[in-house]
mmCIF file of C-alpha atoms in Angstrom:
data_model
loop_
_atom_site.group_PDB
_atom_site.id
_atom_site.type_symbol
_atom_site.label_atom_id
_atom_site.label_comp_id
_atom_site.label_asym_id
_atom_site.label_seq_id
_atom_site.Cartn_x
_atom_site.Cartn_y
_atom_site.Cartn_z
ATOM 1 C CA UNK R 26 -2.585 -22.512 -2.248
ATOM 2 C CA UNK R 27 -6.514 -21.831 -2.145
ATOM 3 C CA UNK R 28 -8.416 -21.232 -5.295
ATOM 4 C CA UNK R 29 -7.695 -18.482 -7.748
ATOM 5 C CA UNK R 30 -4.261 -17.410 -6.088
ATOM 6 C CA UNK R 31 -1.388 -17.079 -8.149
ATOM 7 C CA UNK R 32 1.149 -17.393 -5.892
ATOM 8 C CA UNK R 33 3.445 -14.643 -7.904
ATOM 9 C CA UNK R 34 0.721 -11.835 -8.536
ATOM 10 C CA UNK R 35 0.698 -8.466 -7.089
ATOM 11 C CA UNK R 36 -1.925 -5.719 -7.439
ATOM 12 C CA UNK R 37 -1.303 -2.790 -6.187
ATOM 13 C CA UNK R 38 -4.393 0.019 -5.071
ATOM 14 C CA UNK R 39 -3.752 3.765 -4.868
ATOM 15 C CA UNK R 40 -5.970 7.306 -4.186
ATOM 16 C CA UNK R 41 -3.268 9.772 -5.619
ATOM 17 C CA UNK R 42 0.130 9.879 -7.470
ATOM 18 C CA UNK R 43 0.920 6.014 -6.815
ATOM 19 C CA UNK R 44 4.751 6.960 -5.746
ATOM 20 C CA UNK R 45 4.785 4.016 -3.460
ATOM 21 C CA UNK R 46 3.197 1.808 -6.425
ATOM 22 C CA UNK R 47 6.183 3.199 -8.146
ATOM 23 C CA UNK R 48 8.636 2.694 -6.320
ATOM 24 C CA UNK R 49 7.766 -1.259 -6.186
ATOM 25 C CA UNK R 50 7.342 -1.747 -9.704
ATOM 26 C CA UNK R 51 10.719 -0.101 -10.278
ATOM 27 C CA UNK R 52 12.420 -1.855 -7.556
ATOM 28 C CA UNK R 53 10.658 -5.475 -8.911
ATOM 29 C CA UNK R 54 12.531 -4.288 -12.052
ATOM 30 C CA UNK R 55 15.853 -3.531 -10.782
ATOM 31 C CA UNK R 56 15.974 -6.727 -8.484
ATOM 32 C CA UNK R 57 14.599 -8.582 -11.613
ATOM 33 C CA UNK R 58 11.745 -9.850 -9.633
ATOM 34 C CA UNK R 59 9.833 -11.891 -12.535
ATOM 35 C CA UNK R 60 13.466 -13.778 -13.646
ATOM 36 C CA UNK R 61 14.092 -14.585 -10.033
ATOM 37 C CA UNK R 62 11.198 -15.230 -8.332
ATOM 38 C CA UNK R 63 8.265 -15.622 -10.879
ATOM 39 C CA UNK R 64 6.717 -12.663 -9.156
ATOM 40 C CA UNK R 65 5.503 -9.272 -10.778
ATOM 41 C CA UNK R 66 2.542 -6.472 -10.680
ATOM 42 C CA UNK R 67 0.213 -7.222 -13.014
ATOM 43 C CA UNK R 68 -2.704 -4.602 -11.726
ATOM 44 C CA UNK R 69 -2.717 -0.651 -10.403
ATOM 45 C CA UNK R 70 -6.312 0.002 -9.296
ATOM 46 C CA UNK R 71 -7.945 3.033 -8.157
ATOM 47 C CA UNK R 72 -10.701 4.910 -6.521
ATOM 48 C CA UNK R 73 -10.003 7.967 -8.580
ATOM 49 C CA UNK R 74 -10.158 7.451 -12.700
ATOM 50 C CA UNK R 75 -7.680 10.755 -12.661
ATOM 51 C CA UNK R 76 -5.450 9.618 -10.119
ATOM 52 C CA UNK R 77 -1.694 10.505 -11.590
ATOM 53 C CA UNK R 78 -0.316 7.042 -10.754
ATOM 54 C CA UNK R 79 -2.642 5.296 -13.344
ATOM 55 C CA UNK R 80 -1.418 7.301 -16.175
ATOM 56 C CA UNK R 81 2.079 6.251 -14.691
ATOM 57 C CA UNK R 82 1.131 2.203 -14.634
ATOM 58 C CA UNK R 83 -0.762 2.401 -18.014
ATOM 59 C CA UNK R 84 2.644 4.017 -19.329
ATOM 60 C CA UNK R 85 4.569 0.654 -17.909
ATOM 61 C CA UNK R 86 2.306 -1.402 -19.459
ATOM 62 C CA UNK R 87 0.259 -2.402 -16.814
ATOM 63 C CA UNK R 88 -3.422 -3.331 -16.103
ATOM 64 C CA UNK R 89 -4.954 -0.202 -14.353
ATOM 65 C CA UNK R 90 -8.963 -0.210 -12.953
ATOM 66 C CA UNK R 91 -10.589 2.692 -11.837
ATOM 67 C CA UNK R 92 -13.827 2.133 -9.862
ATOM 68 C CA UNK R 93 -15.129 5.622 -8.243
ATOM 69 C CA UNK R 94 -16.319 4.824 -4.922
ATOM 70 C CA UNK R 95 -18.856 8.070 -4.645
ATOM 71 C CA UNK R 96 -20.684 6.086 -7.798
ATOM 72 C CA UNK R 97 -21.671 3.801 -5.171
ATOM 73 C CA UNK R 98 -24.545 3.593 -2.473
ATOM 74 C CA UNK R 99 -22.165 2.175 0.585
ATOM 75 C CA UNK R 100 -19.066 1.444 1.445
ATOM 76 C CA UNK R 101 -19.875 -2.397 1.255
ATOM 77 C CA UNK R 102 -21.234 -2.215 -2.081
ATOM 78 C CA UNK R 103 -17.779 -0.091 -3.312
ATOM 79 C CA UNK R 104 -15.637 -2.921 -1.510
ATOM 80 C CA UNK R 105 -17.607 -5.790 -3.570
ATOM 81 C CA UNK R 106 -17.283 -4.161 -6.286
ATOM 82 C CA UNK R 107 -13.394 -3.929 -6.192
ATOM 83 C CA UNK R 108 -13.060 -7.276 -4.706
ATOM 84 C CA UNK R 109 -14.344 -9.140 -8.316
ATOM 85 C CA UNK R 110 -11.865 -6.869 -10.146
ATOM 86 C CA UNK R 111 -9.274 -7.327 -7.574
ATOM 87 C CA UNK R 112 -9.980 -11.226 -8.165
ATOM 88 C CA UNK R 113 -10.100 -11.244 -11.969
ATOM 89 C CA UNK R 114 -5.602 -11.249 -11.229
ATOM 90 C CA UNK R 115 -5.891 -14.176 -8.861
ATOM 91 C CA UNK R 116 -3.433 -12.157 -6.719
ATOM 92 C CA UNK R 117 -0.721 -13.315 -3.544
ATOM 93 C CA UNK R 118 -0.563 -9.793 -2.557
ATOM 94 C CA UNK R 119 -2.987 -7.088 -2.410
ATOM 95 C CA UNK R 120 -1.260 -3.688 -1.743
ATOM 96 C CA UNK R 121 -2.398 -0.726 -0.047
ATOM 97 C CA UNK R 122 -0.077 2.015 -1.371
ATOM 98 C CA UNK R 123 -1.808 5.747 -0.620
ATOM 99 C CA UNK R 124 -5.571 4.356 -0.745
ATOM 100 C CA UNK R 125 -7.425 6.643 0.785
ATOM 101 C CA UNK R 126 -10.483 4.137 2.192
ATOM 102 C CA UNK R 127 -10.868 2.703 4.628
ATOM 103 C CA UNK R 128 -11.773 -1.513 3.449
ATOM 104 C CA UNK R 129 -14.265 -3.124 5.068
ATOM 105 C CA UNK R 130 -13.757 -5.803 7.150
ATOM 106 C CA UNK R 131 -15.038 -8.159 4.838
ATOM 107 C CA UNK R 132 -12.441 -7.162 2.343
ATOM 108 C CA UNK R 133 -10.562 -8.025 4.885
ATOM 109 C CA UNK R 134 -11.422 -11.507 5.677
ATOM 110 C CA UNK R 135 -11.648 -12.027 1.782
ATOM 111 C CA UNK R 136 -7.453 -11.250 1.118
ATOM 112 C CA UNK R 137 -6.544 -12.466 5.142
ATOM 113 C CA UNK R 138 -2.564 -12.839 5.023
ATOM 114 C CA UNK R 139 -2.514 -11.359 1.412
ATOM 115 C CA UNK R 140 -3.074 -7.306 2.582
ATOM 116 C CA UNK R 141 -0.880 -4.943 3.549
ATOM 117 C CA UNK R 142 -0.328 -1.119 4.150
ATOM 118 C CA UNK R 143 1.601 1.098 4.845
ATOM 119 C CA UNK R 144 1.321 3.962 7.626
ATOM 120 C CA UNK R 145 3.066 7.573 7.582
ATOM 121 C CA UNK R 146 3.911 6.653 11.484
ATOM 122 C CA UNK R 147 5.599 4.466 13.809
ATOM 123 C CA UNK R 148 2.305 2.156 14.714
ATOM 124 C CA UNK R 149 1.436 1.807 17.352
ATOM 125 C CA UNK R 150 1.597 5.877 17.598
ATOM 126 C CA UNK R 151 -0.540 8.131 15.551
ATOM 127 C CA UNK R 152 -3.084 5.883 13.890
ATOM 128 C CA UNK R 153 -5.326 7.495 11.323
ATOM 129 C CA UNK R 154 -4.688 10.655 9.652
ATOM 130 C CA UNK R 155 -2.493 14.012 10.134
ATOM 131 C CA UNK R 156 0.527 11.490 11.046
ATOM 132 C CA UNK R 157 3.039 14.553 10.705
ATOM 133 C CA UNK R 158 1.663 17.293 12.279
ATOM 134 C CA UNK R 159 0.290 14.969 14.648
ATOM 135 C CA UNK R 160 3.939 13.776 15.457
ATOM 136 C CA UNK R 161 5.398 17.381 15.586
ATOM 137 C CA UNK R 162 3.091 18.313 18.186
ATOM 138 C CA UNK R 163 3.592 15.978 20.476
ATOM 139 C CA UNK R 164 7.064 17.152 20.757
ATOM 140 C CA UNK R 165 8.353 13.628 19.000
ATOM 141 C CA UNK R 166 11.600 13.306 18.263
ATOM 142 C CA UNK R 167 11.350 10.723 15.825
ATOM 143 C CA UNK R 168 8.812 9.787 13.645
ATOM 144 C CA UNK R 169 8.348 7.317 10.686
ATOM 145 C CA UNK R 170 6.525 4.867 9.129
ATOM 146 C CA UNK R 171 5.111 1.416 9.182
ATOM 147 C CA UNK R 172 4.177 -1.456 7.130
ATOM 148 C CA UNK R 173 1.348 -4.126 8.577
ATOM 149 C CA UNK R 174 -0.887 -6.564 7.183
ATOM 150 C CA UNK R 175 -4.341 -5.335 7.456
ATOM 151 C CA UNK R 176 -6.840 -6.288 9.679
ATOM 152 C CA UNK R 177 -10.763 -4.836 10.533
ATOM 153 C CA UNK R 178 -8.870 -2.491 12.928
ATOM 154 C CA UNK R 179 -7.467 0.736 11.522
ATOM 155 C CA UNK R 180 -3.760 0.746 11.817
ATOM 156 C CA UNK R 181 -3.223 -2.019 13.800
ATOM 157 C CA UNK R 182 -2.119 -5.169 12.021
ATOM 158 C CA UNK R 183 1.158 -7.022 12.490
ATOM 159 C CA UNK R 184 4.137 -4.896 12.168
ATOM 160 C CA UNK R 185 6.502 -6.088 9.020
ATOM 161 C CA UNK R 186 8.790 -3.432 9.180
ATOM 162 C CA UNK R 187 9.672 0.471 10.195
ATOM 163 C CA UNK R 188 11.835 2.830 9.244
ATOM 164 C CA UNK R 189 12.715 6.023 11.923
ATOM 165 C CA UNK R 190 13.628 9.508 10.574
ATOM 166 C CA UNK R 191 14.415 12.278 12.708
ATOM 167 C CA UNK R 192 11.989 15.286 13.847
ATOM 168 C CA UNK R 193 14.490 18.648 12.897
ATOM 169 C CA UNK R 194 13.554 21.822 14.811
ATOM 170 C CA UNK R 195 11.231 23.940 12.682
ATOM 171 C CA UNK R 196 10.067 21.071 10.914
ATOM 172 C CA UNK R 197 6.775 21.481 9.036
ATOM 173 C CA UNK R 198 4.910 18.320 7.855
ATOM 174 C CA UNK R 199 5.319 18.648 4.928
ATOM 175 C CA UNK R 200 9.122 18.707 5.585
ATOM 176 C CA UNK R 201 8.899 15.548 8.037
ATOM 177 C CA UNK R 202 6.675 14.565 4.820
ATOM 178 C CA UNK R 203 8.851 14.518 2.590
ATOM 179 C CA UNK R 204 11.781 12.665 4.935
ATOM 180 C CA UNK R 205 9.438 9.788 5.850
ATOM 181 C CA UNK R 206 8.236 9.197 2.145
ATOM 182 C CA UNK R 207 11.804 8.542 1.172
ATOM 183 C CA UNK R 208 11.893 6.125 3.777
ATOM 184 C CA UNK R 209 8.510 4.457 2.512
ATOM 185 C CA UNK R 210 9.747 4.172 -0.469
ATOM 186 C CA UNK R 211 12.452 1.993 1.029
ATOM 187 C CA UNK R 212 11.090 -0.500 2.720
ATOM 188 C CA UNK R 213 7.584 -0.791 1.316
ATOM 189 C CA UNK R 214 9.444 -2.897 -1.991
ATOM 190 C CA UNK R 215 11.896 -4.679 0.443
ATOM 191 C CA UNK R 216 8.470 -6.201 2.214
ATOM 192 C CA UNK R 217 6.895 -6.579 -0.896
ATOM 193 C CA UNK R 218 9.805 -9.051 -2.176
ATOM 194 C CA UNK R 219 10.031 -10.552 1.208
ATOM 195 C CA UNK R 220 6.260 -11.687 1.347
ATOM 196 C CA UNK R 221 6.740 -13.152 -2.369
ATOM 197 C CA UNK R 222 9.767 -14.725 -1.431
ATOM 198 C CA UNK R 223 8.698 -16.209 1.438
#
């Protein structure tokens, strides 16, 4: 294990409401992550100081950052600047759960084989953003979504796992929104205590 890496530490980064970031940290509860495997989130971070899942990890008892990236000159400088609070929790795992940036590929090389996402899609198909409407349009049947480890190419890491929901006629995307966010919230944790496990 390289340098400051705790083999057991997860932090978790969100834009918005964080119910992905919740719905690990419950499910590390329920499966009693920290008695069975040593493994727990210590950190939410944030680009947003109002986002609603902070106020939801502070309430847990978790470590929360915010860091706004507009108070920085470039997307580099924003990056660095997360990276040394991302560090301070010598983490295994560093999850993407709703952030809304796109890292840099330095982050990337910094946390190789400890990042991951997840994508309102079934990757390879509909990279990037507008996953639902995108989806409808094309007439899909199915749609989905997908979590990857990260890599300097948008959407395109390994695939660790997918979960398919159907495409209903007269389906809005918010609708197929809501149906493929139940399924995140699925298999996002079940990764999660995979990759710890592992």
């Amino acid at each position: 294990m390289e340098f400051g890496v705790n083999p057991k530490n997860i932090v978790i980064l969100i834009s918005g409401g964080g119910s992905n970031m919740t719905a690990i940290v419950e499910a590390s509860r329920v499966a009693r992550w920290r008695e069975k495997h040593g493994a727990h989130v210590v950190a939410v971070m944030s680009n947003k100081a109002d986002a609603g899942g902070l106020a939801w990890a502070r309430a847990q008892g978790l470590a929360t950052v915010a860091l706004d990236h507009k108070a920085f000159p470039a997307r580099e400088a924003f990056d660095a600047a997360m990276m040394a609070q991302i560090d301070i929790f010598e983490p295994a795992l560093v999850v993407l759960a709703g952030f809304m940036r796109i890292v840099t590929p330095a982050f990337v090389e910094h946390y190789a084989g400890r990042l991951i996402n997840i994508h309102p899609s079934l990757l390879p198909a509909f990279t990037g953003l507008n996953t639902h409407q995108r989806a409808i349009d094309a007439g899909c049947k199915f749609a989905g979504c997908t979590v990857h480890r990260v890599t300097s190419e948008l959407d395109h890491g390994e695939i660790l796992d997918q979960a398919v929901v159907p495409v209903l006629p007269g389906d809005t995307a918010e609708l197929l929104a809501e149906r493929v966010l139940t399924q995140e919230h699925r298999i996002f944790p079940r990764v999660v205590e995979r990759l710890i496990t592992a």
